Amino acid sequence: MSKISQQLLSGTSKAAGAPAALALEDGAVFYGTACAAAGEAFGEICFNTSLEGYLEVATDPSYAGQIITMTYPQIGNYGVNPEDAQSAAPALRGLVVRDMCTTPSNWRSKLSLHEFLRQHNVVAIEGVDTRALVRHVRDHGAQRAIISTLDLSKESLLAKVRASESLVGQNLAATVSCSKPFTHGIVDLPESHAFAQAPAPAPRFKVVAYDCGVKRSILDGLVRAGCDVTCVPWDTPAERVLQQAPDGVFLSNGPGDPEAVEGTYSQVEKLLGKVPVFGICLGHQMMCKAAGADIEKLKFGHRGGNHPVMNLRTRRVEITAQNHGFGLLFPSLGPLVPELSGGFKGHEDDLRFWVRAGIAPVVQNERFGRIQLTHVNLNDGTAEGIAFLDIPAFSVQYHPEANPGPTDAHYLFTAFARLMEGREDYLDIDIAADRLAGWKFGAEGACEEACNA
């Protein structure tokens, strides 16, 4: 910490933390101060561009094995309410912020973020130039990293991080999945969210969800779409799932390398065509792997609440919440069907070609017939969603539950319900009409109820 920073800090109520360091395997080192638990943490460095939702990010099981850098400069200013957590405990390895707020102010706050992290033994560092760090990761790619409050030697830190285990090849989904089945229904919805969300409808569908690291808000979203959910471990045999006679199967988000989660995608291959299936994030990759597709590791991934995605079927653009470091290589699903792809016969590496052409292309997959590209990332032209045309199944790479993030993609829960109803137009939904479904904002008395809570 600089002398000027020390002088400024001495005039506030915030105590100075112990020295800490962050080292990346390519030799970059950043210094700051500890702002949570003491110790050392190893993981893959990544960054999230969300302006809020730090608790939801910290407790998202998809971050298992990773050190998260928050790009917004001050984190923790509205505190922590445990009912907003996405899992029982944080799964991330460490947290990097520019400034950690230790005196939060919010009517729902129960404790500060740094206290929450300390309770769960999460190592965090503040005072880092996060703009410089994010630029470095963006230019040089995701890589192994270490946060330490015990060792500040550059040489020692680099030796440790270069000897640490890579995220690639690890089955991290197995580390965050449930150990036995459990149910999630109306009684499990957070009571403290009632000021903003309308009561859930009575369940109409019986859904089995593969828990590869599922977020609580995703299960809540399924319940609010009329589903009674039973979660099962990541490697549950397909035969056992089908014995429950579900109306649909949901494939959850999750962490790590999809190639290593063979225990899930081998079962998904047996489920496709037998029951309606909806997958998100890692669940999307599991469906792609079941169809024989190739998955690539992205340079630095997509993480944040501001990623623009176009639905090629409706031509509507969604601002989406994302958290993944791997993605589908759409051409690997099969050759194009020209008569269903605007007459085009050759694949394009940048899928924004199809955005400009106004076409949702279709390939012929050797395992499951015709598969349509439905969603494309407008930032980098990568695949964000597919729909199987000959069986009832679809998936997206991003998150529809908006915790944290925008509600543009809420319609995907509605789409899953429509798929289980057997509707062919299940994805053709006006997101402008659906994005606030179930919310009480603007309803008479909603503001007064919130203020009096």
Tab-separated table of C-alpha atoms in Angstrom:
chain	number	residue	atom	x	y	z
A	1	MET	CA	0.000	0.000	0.000
A	2	SER	CA	1.335	3.446	-0.930
A	3	LYS	CA	2.033	6.148	1.673
A	4	ILE	CA	-0.809	8.251	0.267
A	5	SER	CA	-3.220	5.303	0.591
A	6	GLN	CA	-2.077	4.704	4.150
A	7	GLN	CA	-2.591	8.360	5.002
A	8	LEU	CA	-6.095	8.407	3.515
A	9	LEU	CA	-7.033	5.153	5.239
A	10	SER	CA	-5.824	6.429	8.617
A	11	GLY	CA	-8.536	9.091	8.506
A	12	THR	CA	-11.358	6.575	8.138
A	13	SER	CA	-12.966	3.944	10.338
A	14	LYS	CA	-11.597	1.150	8.123
A	15	ALA	CA	-8.651	-0.703	9.616
A	16	ALA	CA	-5.673	-1.486	7.405
A	17	GLY	CA	-5.331	-5.138	6.468
A	18	ALA	CA	-2.231	-7.304	6.488
A	19	PRO	CA	-0.101	-7.329	3.321
A	20	ALA	CA	-1.186	-9.832	0.658
A	21	ALA	CA	-0.157	-10.772	-2.858
A	22	LEU	CA	-1.680	-12.228	-6.017
A	23	ALA	CA	0.582	-14.053	-8.474
A	24	LEU	CA	-0.274	-15.449	-11.916
A	25	GLU	CA	1.573	-18.314	-13.531
A	26	ASP	CA	2.886	-16.113	-16.364
A	27	GLY	CA	4.874	-14.060	-13.838
A	28	ALA	CA	2.524	-11.146	-13.178
A	29	VAL	CA	2.316	-10.196	-9.486
A	30	PHE	CA	-0.090	-7.764	-7.797
A	31	TYR	CA	0.163	-6.570	-4.208
A	32	GLY	CA	-2.597	-5.430	-1.855
A	33	THR	CA	-3.991	-6.163	1.593
A	34	ALA	CA	-5.944	-9.043	3.079
A	35	CYS	CA	-9.676	-8.433	3.526
A	36	ALA	CA	-11.051	-11.804	4.646
A	37	ALA	CA	-9.478	-15.037	5.912
A	38	ALA	CA	-5.727	-15.486	6.219
A	39	GLY	CA	-3.942	-18.166	4.214
A	40	GLU	CA	-3.235	-19.161	0.622
A	41	ALA	CA	-5.667	-19.985	-2.165
A	42	PHE	CA	-4.958	-21.556	-5.553
A	43	GLY	CA	-7.278	-21.436	-8.560
A	44	GLU	CA	-7.847	-20.207	-12.096
A	45	ILE	CA	-8.020	-16.418	-12.268
A	46	CYS	CA	-11.155	-14.993	-13.910
A	47	PHE	CA	-13.154	-11.769	-13.840
A	48	ASN	CA	-16.826	-10.891	-13.471
A	49	THR	CA	-18.239	-7.625	-14.845
A	50	SER	CA	-21.439	-7.521	-12.769
A	51	LEU	CA	-22.108	-4.241	-10.945
A	52	GLU	CA	-23.917	-6.009	-8.093
A	53	GLY	CA	-24.736	-9.516	-6.912
A	54	TYR	CA	-21.358	-10.248	-5.328
A	55	LEU	CA	-22.923	-12.638	-2.801
A	56	GLU	CA	-24.669	-14.608	-5.546
A	57	VAL	CA	-21.365	-14.735	-7.431
A	58	ALA	CA	-19.392	-15.842	-4.371
A	59	THR	CA	-21.869	-18.640	-3.593
A	60	ASP	CA	-22.386	-19.852	-7.176
A	61	PRO	CA	-21.074	-23.460	-7.312
A	62	SER	CA	-19.991	-22.831	-10.919
A	63	TYR	CA	-17.024	-20.891	-9.500
A	64	ALA	CA	-15.493	-23.945	-7.857
A	65	GLY	CA	-11.766	-23.971	-8.556
A	66	GLN	CA	-11.574	-20.286	-9.465
A	67	ILE	CA	-10.307	-16.995	-8.064
A	68	ILE	CA	-12.791	-14.256	-8.985
A	69	THR	CA	-11.852	-10.672	-9.777
A	70	MET	CA	-14.764	-8.246	-9.507
A	71	THR	CA	-14.386	-5.397	-12.005
A	72	TYR	CA	-16.709	-2.999	-10.167
A	73	PRO	CA	-14.426	-0.920	-7.887
A	74	GLN	CA	-16.264	-1.186	-4.543
A	75	ILE	CA	-17.646	-4.510	-3.411
A	76	GLY	CA	-19.697	-5.206	-0.271
A	77	ASN	CA	-21.469	-1.838	0.040
A	78	TYR	CA	-24.952	-3.322	0.600
A	79	GLY	CA	-23.807	-6.173	2.816
A	80	VAL	CA	-24.958	-9.781	2.870
A	81	ASN	CA	-28.334	-11.424	3.380
A	82	PRO	CA	-27.828	-15.224	3.638
A	83	GLU	CA	-31.202	-15.854	1.953
A	84	ASP	CA	-29.674	-14.512	-1.279
A	85	ALA	CA	-26.916	-17.152	-1.247
A	86	GLN	CA	-26.967	-19.659	-4.093
A	87	SER	CA	-25.564	-22.560	-2.088
A	88	ALA	CA	-24.824	-23.485	1.510
A	89	ALA	CA	-21.238	-22.206	1.314
A	90	PRO	CA	-18.973	-20.391	-1.149
A	91	ALA	CA	-17.349	-22.649	-3.737
A	92	LEU	CA	-14.833	-20.128	-5.093
A	93	ARG	CA	-11.162	-20.405	-4.126
A	94	GLY	CA	-10.541	-16.687	-3.576
A	95	LEU	CA	-11.752	-13.133	-4.277
A	96	VAL	CA	-9.960	-10.066	-5.680
A	97	VAL	CA	-11.454	-6.563	-5.330
A	98	ARG	CA	-10.330	-2.960	-5.634
A	99	ASP	CA	-12.021	-1.893	-2.401
A	100	MET	CA	-13.883	-3.975	0.172
A	101	CYS	CA	-16.610	-2.036	1.979
A	102	THR	CA	-16.630	-2.944	5.680
A	103	THR	CA	-19.574	-0.728	6.700
A	104	PRO	CA	-22.493	-1.816	4.475
A	105	SER	CA	-25.836	-0.026	4.412
A	106	ASN	CA	-29.026	-1.811	3.350
A	107	TRP	CA	-32.284	-2.691	5.099
A	108	ARG	CA	-31.862	-6.380	4.226
A	109	SER	CA	-28.196	-6.684	5.264
A	110	LYS	CA	-27.376	-9.136	8.055
A	111	LEU	CA	-23.562	-8.911	8.031
A	112	SER	CA	-20.711	-7.532	5.953
A	113	LEU	CA	-19.179	-9.375	3.011
A	114	HIS	CA	-15.714	-9.568	4.568
A	115	GLU	CA	-17.219	-11.117	7.713
A	116	PHE	CA	-19.141	-13.629	5.580
A	117	LEU	CA	-15.986	-14.605	3.682
A	118	ARG	CA	-14.012	-14.895	6.910
A	119	GLN	CA	-16.678	-17.176	8.406
A	120	HIS	CA	-16.278	-19.497	5.412
A	121	ASN	CA	-12.465	-19.291	5.404
A	122	VAL	CA	-12.263	-17.630	1.973
A	123	VAL	CA	-9.025	-15.776	1.224
A	124	ALA	CA	-9.514	-12.349	-0.378
A	125	ILE	CA	-7.306	-9.436	-1.376
A	126	GLU	CA	-8.149	-5.753	-1.871
A	127	GLY	CA	-6.176	-2.735	-3.025
A	128	VAL	CA	-5.336	-4.447	-6.311
A	129	ASP	CA	-5.473	-2.447	-9.537
A	130	THR	CA	-8.315	-4.565	-10.909
A	131	ARG	CA	-8.397	-2.640	-14.210
A	132	ALA	CA	-4.783	-3.618	-14.879
A	133	LEU	CA	-5.437	-7.194	-13.738
A	134	VAL	CA	-8.493	-7.621	-15.965
A	135	ARG	CA	-6.657	-6.164	-18.962
A	136	HIS	CA	-3.843	-8.630	-18.328
A	137	VAL	CA	-6.212	-11.625	-18.173
A	138	ARG	CA	-8.080	-10.397	-21.244
A	139	ASP	CA	-4.817	-10.124	-23.207
A	140	HIS	CA	-3.011	-13.218	-21.902
A	141	GLY	CA	-5.919	-15.514	-21.058
A	142	ALA	CA	-7.148	-17.374	-17.987
A	143	GLN	CA	-4.396	-19.094	-16.024
A	144	ARG	CA	-3.466	-20.508	-12.651
A	145	ALA	CA	-3.081	-18.044	-9.788
A	146	ILE	CA	-2.411	-17.822	-6.057
A	147	ILE	CA	-3.545	-15.374	-3.364
A	148	SER	CA	-1.397	-15.378	-0.260
A	149	THR	CA	-1.428	-13.472	3.020
A	150	LEU	CA	1.498	-15.578	4.271
A	151	ASP	CA	4.099	-15.291	1.509
A	152	LEU	CA	4.982	-12.096	-0.372
A	153	SER	CA	8.039	-13.402	-2.215
A	154	LYS	CA	7.538	-13.247	-5.977
A	155	GLU	CA	9.881	-16.146	-6.627
A	156	SER	CA	8.237	-18.346	-4.004
A	157	LEU	CA	4.709	-17.514	-5.166
A	158	LEU	CA	5.512	-18.248	-8.818
A	159	ALA	CA	7.057	-21.591	-7.887
A	160	LYS	CA	3.938	-22.510	-5.923
A	161	VAL	CA	1.422	-21.472	-8.565
A	162	ARG	CA	3.299	-23.223	-11.376
A	163	ALA	CA	3.251	-26.414	-9.328
A	164	SER	CA	-0.510	-26.168	-8.676
A	165	GLU	CA	-3.184	-28.223	-10.428
A	166	SER	CA	-4.837	-26.922	-13.602
A	167	LEU	CA	-8.616	-26.582	-13.816
A	168	VAL	CA	-8.575	-28.363	-17.193
A	169	GLY	CA	-9.323	-32.064	-16.824
A	170	GLN	CA	-10.831	-31.786	-13.336
A	171	ASN	CA	-14.351	-33.011	-12.638
A	172	LEU	CA	-15.315	-30.167	-10.316
A	173	ALA	CA	-19.037	-30.874	-10.776
A	174	ALA	CA	-18.622	-33.958	-8.619
A	175	THR	CA	-17.286	-31.781	-5.782
A	176	VAL	CA	-20.335	-29.479	-5.629
A	177	SER	CA	-23.176	-31.851	-6.544
A	178	CYS	CA	-25.576	-33.178	-3.916
A	179	SER	CA	-24.703	-36.542	-2.378
A	180	LYS	CA	-28.295	-37.797	-2.425
A	181	PRO	CA	-31.615	-36.709	-4.004
A	182	PHE	CA	-33.603	-33.851	-2.489
A	183	THR	CA	-36.769	-31.971	-3.413
A	184	HIS	CA	-37.342	-28.262	-4.016
A	185	GLY	CA	-40.814	-26.754	-4.061
A	186	ILE	CA	-42.922	-23.779	-3.074
A	187	VAL	CA	-42.081	-24.168	0.622
A	188	ASP	CA	-38.393	-23.689	-0.206
A	189	LEU	CA	-38.770	-20.240	-1.796
A	190	PRO	CA	-37.038	-17.512	0.295
A	191	GLU	CA	-39.546	-15.664	2.467
A	192	SER	CA	-37.542	-12.447	2.278
A	193	HIS	CA	-38.118	-12.287	-1.489
A	194	ALA	CA	-41.895	-12.074	-1.097
A	195	PHE	CA	-41.817	-8.264	-1.131
A	196	ALA	CA	-40.659	-8.358	-4.774
A	197	GLN	CA	-42.023	-11.616	-6.201
A	198	ALA	CA	-45.568	-12.880	-6.487
A	199	PRO	CA	-46.572	-16.245	-4.981
A	200	ALA	CA	-45.584	-19.241	-7.082
A	201	PRO	CA	-48.325	-21.113	-8.957
A	202	ALA	CA	-49.406	-24.609	-8.011
A	203	PRO	CA	-47.045	-27.207	-9.558
A	204	ARG	CA	-48.117	-28.685	-12.899
A	205	PHE	CA	-44.951	-30.537	-13.882
A	206	LYS	CA	-42.760	-33.154	-12.261
A	207	VAL	CA	-39.125	-32.340	-13.084
A	208	VAL	CA	-35.913	-34.190	-12.276
A	209	ALA	CA	-32.883	-31.902	-12.145
A	210	TYR	CA	-29.307	-33.136	-12.492
A	211	ASP	CA	-27.343	-31.227	-9.851
A	212	CYS	CA	-23.928	-30.452	-11.304
A	213	GLY	CA	-23.644	-27.409	-9.039
A	214	VAL	CA	-27.123	-25.939	-9.327
A	215	LYS	CA	-27.853	-22.436	-8.025
A	216	ARG	CA	-30.753	-22.074	-5.622
A	217	SER	CA	-32.302	-19.309	-7.737
A	218	ILE	CA	-32.468	-21.637	-10.731
A	219	LEU	CA	-34.458	-24.133	-8.705
A	220	ASP	CA	-36.658	-21.235	-7.562
A	221	GLY	CA	-37.175	-20.272	-11.202
A	222	LEU	CA	-38.319	-23.789	-12.059
A	223	VAL	CA	-40.737	-23.763	-9.124
A	224	ARG	CA	-42.154	-20.401	-10.241
A	225	ALA	CA	-42.675	-21.910	-13.707
A	226	GLY	CA	-44.953	-24.552	-12.172
A	227	CYS	CA	-42.433	-27.329	-11.536
A	228	ASP	CA	-42.114	-29.675	-8.574
A	229	VAL	CA	-38.375	-30.428	-8.615
A	230	THR	CA	-36.388	-33.450	-7.482
A	231	CYS	CA	-32.625	-32.918	-7.635
A	232	VAL	CA	-30.362	-35.906	-8.174
A	233	PRO	CA	-26.559	-36.302	-8.073
A	234	TRP	CA	-24.520	-35.501	-11.180
A	235	ASP	CA	-23.963	-39.155	-12.184
A	236	THR	CA	-27.431	-40.594	-11.547
A	237	PRO	CA	-28.211	-43.357	-14.099
A	238	ALA	CA	-30.741	-42.366	-16.753
A	239	GLU	CA	-32.762	-45.502	-16.039
A	240	ARG	CA	-33.320	-44.386	-12.451
A	241	VAL	CA	-34.480	-40.960	-13.651
A	242	LEU	CA	-36.914	-42.415	-16.185
A	243	GLN	CA	-38.360	-44.703	-13.498
A	244	GLN	CA	-39.686	-41.546	-11.807
A	245	ALA	CA	-41.763	-40.797	-14.946
A	246	PRO	CA	-40.880	-37.074	-14.993
A	247	ASP	CA	-42.557	-34.573	-17.295
A	248	GLY	CA	-39.120	-33.136	-17.986
A	249	VAL	CA	-35.429	-33.302	-17.081
A	250	PHE	CA	-33.344	-30.237	-16.254
A	251	LEU	CA	-29.538	-30.137	-16.584
A	252	SER	CA	-27.992	-27.569	-14.265
A	253	ASN	CA	-25.082	-25.206	-14.365
A	254	GLY	CA	-21.793	-26.307	-12.860
A	255	PRO	CA	-18.040	-25.715	-12.725
A	256	GLY	CA	-14.966	-26.862	-14.561
A	257	ASP	CA	-14.093	-28.794	-17.669
A	258	PRO	CA	-17.140	-30.429	-19.330
A	259	GLU	CA	-14.928	-33.111	-20.882
A	260	ALA	CA	-14.353	-34.467	-17.366
A	261	VAL	CA	-18.074	-34.821	-16.539
A	262	GLU	CA	-18.603	-38.009	-18.544
A	263	GLY	CA	-20.812	-39.365	-15.789
A	264	THR	CA	-23.447	-36.795	-16.715
A	265	TYR	CA	-23.317	-36.505	-20.496
A	266	SER	CA	-23.249	-40.285	-20.951
A	267	GLN	CA	-26.593	-40.396	-19.120
A	268	VAL	CA	-27.970	-37.407	-21.027
A	269	GLU	CA	-27.399	-39.317	-24.259
A	270	LYS	CA	-29.797	-41.985	-22.944
A	271	LEU	CA	-32.397	-39.384	-21.894
A	272	LEU	CA	-32.586	-37.357	-25.112
A	273	GLY	CA	-35.627	-38.402	-27.091
A	274	LYS	CA	-37.199	-40.142	-24.099
A	275	VAL	CA	-38.325	-37.051	-22.164
A	276	PRO	CA	-38.268	-33.232	-22.662
A	277	VAL	CA	-34.857	-31.872	-21.638
A	278	PHE	CA	-33.686	-28.334	-20.842
A	279	GLY	CA	-30.058	-27.497	-20.044
A	280	ILE	CA	-28.224	-24.336	-19.066
A	281	CYS	CA	-24.504	-23.521	-18.845
A	282	LEU	CA	-22.723	-26.813	-18.038
A	283	GLY	CA	-26.051	-28.527	-18.728
A	284	HIS	CA	-25.954	-27.043	-22.242
A	285	GLN	CA	-22.462	-28.454	-22.696
A	286	MET	CA	-23.643	-31.845	-21.437
A	287	MET	CA	-26.331	-31.915	-24.140
A	288	CYS	CA	-23.767	-30.920	-26.757
A	289	LYS	CA	-21.365	-33.628	-25.604
A	290	ALA	CA	-24.208	-36.162	-25.680
A	291	ALA	CA	-24.733	-35.205	-29.325
A	292	GLY	CA	-21.041	-35.786	-30.078
A	293	ALA	CA	-19.974	-32.127	-30.264
A	294	ASP	CA	-16.575	-30.644	-29.474
A	295	ILE	CA	-16.139	-28.120	-26.671
A	296	GLU	CA	-13.447	-25.425	-26.654
A	297	LYS	CA	-11.832	-23.594	-23.732
A	298	LEU	CA	-12.433	-19.870	-24.158
A	299	LYS	CA	-9.513	-17.463	-23.743
A	300	PHE	CA	-10.985	-15.762	-20.687
A	301	GLY	CA	-14.617	-16.898	-20.650
A	302	HIS	CA	-17.895	-15.013	-20.257
A	303	ARG	CA	-18.734	-13.865	-16.742
A	304	GLY	CA	-21.033	-11.011	-15.829
A	305	GLY	CA	-24.525	-9.622	-16.245
A	306	ASN	CA	-24.189	-7.621	-19.454
A	307	HIS	CA	-23.563	-10.042	-22.335
A	308	PRO	CA	-25.714	-9.400	-25.434
A	309	VAL	CA	-27.192	-12.505	-27.069
A	310	MET	CA	-29.487	-12.703	-30.086
A	311	ASN	CA	-32.304	-15.233	-30.316
A	312	LEU	CA	-32.093	-16.129	-34.002
A	313	ARG	CA	-35.671	-17.405	-34.019
A	314	THR	CA	-37.301	-14.228	-32.725
A	315	ARG	CA	-34.579	-11.688	-33.674
A	316	ARG	CA	-34.763	-10.270	-30.146
A	317	VAL	CA	-31.567	-9.317	-28.305
A	318	GLU	CA	-31.254	-10.335	-24.659
A	319	ILE	CA	-28.843	-8.846	-22.128
A	320	THR	CA	-27.776	-11.960	-20.269
A	321	ALA	CA	-25.999	-13.193	-17.150
A	322	GLN	CA	-23.173	-15.611	-17.913
A	323	ASN	CA	-20.554	-17.652	-16.093
A	324	HIS	CA	-18.549	-20.128	-18.134
A	325	GLY	CA	-15.058	-20.725	-19.479
A	326	PHE	CA	-15.888	-23.346	-22.128
A	327	GLY	CA	-18.136	-23.229	-25.179
A	328	LEU	CA	-19.683	-25.286	-27.976
A	329	LEU	CA	-18.052	-25.486	-31.403
A	330	PHE	CA	-21.292	-25.450	-33.398
A	331	PRO	CA	-19.864	-26.926	-36.653
A	332	SER	CA	-18.877	-30.078	-34.744
A	333	LEU	CA	-22.558	-30.992	-34.332
A	334	GLY	CA	-22.817	-31.923	-38.000
A	335	PRO	CA	-23.036	-30.608	-41.582
A	336	LEU	CA	-25.434	-27.804	-42.456
A	337	VAL	CA	-28.815	-28.608	-43.987
A	338	PRO	CA	-28.826	-26.032	-46.823
A	339	GLU	CA	-32.590	-26.003	-47.357
A	340	LEU	CA	-33.051	-25.098	-43.665
A	341	SER	CA	-30.064	-22.725	-43.538
A	342	GLY	CA	-30.881	-20.163	-46.195
A	343	GLY	CA	-29.188	-22.207	-48.895
A	344	PHE	CA	-25.764	-21.938	-47.260
A	345	LYS	CA	-23.643	-25.083	-47.339
A	346	GLY	CA	-20.540	-24.135	-45.379
A	347	HIS	CA	-20.019	-23.403	-41.690
A	348	GLU	CA	-18.784	-20.052	-40.407
A	349	ASP	CA	-16.352	-19.735	-37.487
A	350	ASP	CA	-17.875	-16.417	-36.383
A	351	LEU	CA	-21.542	-17.196	-35.774
A	352	ARG	CA	-22.478	-13.523	-36.082
A	353	PHE	CA	-22.641	-14.359	-39.787
A	354	TRP	CA	-26.042	-15.918	-39.069
A	355	VAL	CA	-27.109	-12.830	-37.115
A	356	ARG	CA	-26.394	-10.639	-40.144
A	357	ALA	CA	-28.031	-13.137	-42.492
A	358	GLY	CA	-31.172	-13.334	-40.329
A	359	ILE	CA	-31.060	-17.145	-40.357
A	360	ALA	CA	-31.162	-19.776	-37.603
A	361	PRO	CA	-29.076	-22.509	-39.301
A	362	VAL	CA	-29.747	-26.218	-38.922
A	363	VAL	CA	-27.285	-29.108	-38.937
A	364	GLN	CA	-27.842	-32.828	-39.402
A	365	ASN	CA	-26.571	-34.616	-36.314
A	366	GLU	CA	-25.810	-38.313	-36.696
A	367	ARG	CA	-27.209	-39.152	-33.268
A	368	PHE	CA	-30.324	-36.991	-32.844
A	369	GLY	CA	-31.295	-35.633	-36.262
A	370	ARG	CA	-31.722	-31.915	-36.940
A	371	ILE	CA	-30.289	-29.386	-34.491
A	372	GLN	CA	-30.817	-25.646	-34.831
A	373	LEU	CA	-28.540	-22.852	-33.671
A	374	THR	CA	-30.905	-20.597	-31.723
A	375	HIS	CA	-28.724	-18.089	-29.846
A	376	VAL	CA	-25.461	-16.273	-30.655
A	377	ASN	CA	-23.195	-14.114	-28.490
A	378	LEU	CA	-22.973	-10.679	-30.118
A	379	ASN	CA	-19.640	-9.858	-28.463
A	380	ASP	CA	-17.577	-12.671	-29.953
A	381	GLY	CA	-19.832	-14.738	-32.221
A	382	THR	CA	-19.821	-17.900	-30.123
A	383	ALA	CA	-22.739	-20.328	-29.757
A	384	GLU	CA	-25.163	-19.553	-26.925
A	385	GLY	CA	-28.064	-21.933	-27.549
A	386	ILE	CA	-29.380	-24.856	-29.583
A	387	ALA	CA	-32.713	-26.600	-30.137
A	388	PHE	CA	-33.205	-30.203	-31.209
A	389	LEU	CA	-35.860	-30.231	-33.924
A	390	ASP	CA	-36.657	-33.955	-33.966
A	391	ILE	CA	-36.799	-34.520	-30.213
A	392	PRO	CA	-38.049	-32.256	-27.348
A	393	ALA	CA	-34.839	-30.680	-26.087
A	394	PHE	CA	-33.093	-27.303	-25.998
A	395	SER	CA	-30.290	-25.607	-24.098
A	396	VAL	CA	-28.548	-22.263	-23.600
A	397	GLN	CA	-25.075	-21.335	-22.443
A	398	TYR	CA	-26.206	-18.485	-20.183
A	399	HIS	CA	-28.332	-18.074	-17.044
A	400	PRO	CA	-32.072	-17.250	-17.030
A	401	GLU	CA	-32.516	-16.826	-13.269
A	402	ALA	CA	-31.134	-13.245	-13.010
A	403	ASN	CA	-29.271	-13.704	-9.717
A	404	PRO	CA	-27.375	-11.560	-10.342
A	405	GLY	CA	-28.280	-10.114	-13.711
A	406	PRO	CA	-31.066	-8.867	-15.970
A	407	THR	CA	-34.416	-10.627	-16.414
A	408	ASP	CA	-34.413	-10.713	-20.223
A	409	ALA	CA	-33.879	-14.492	-20.276
A	410	HIS	CA	-36.644	-15.333	-17.795
A	411	TYR	CA	-38.707	-16.577	-20.739
A	412	LEU	CA	-36.556	-19.720	-20.888
A	413	PHE	CA	-38.327	-21.118	-17.817
A	414	THR	CA	-41.624	-20.413	-19.587
A	415	ALA	CA	-40.219	-22.089	-22.695
A	416	PHE	CA	-39.401	-25.231	-20.706
A	417	ALA	CA	-42.978	-25.369	-19.418
A	418	ARG	CA	-44.275	-24.974	-22.969
A	419	LEU	CA	-41.911	-27.717	-24.154
A	420	MET	CA	-43.332	-30.088	-21.540
A	421	GLU	CA	-46.803	-29.147	-22.805
A	422	GLY	CA	-45.741	-30.330	-26.255
A	423	ARG	CA	-45.815	-26.941	-27.998
A	424	GLU	CA	-43.643	-26.593	-31.112
A	425	ASP	CA	-43.420	-22.806	-30.648
A	426	TYR	CA	-42.023	-23.119	-27.126
A	427	LEU	CA	-39.060	-20.796	-27.788
A	428	ASP	CA	-40.968	-18.146	-29.747
A	429	ILE	CA	-41.753	-15.870	-26.810
A	430	ASP	CA	-41.819	-12.077	-26.632
A	431	ILE	CA	-39.179	-11.418	-23.979
A	432	ALA	CA	-40.499	-7.886	-23.415
A	433	ALA	CA	-43.802	-9.338	-22.221
A	434	ASP	CA	-42.236	-12.160	-20.201
A	435	ARG	CA	-39.207	-10.527	-18.529
A	436	LEU	CA	-41.168	-9.179	-15.530
A	437	ALA	CA	-43.425	-12.200	-15.135
A	438	GLY	CA	-43.786	-13.065	-11.456
A	439	TRP	CA	-42.393	-9.743	-10.192
A	440	LYS	CA	-44.493	-7.287	-8.187
A	441	PHE	CA	-42.623	-4.136	-9.180
A	442	GLY	CA	-45.129	-1.496	-10.163
A	443	ALA	CA	-48.034	-3.324	-8.551
A	444	GLU	CA	-50.246	-1.323	-6.226
A	445	GLY	CA	-48.913	-1.328	-2.692
A	446	ALA	CA	-45.585	-2.943	-3.614
A	447	CYS	CA	-43.487	0.078	-2.579
A	448	GLU	CA	-45.320	0.486	0.716
A	449	GLU	CA	-44.924	-3.210	1.482
A	450	ALA	CA	-41.179	-3.050	0.793
A	451	CYS	CA	-40.694	0.045	2.953
A	452	ASN	CA	-42.662	-1.452	5.862
A	453	ALA	CA	-40.864	-4.808	5.766
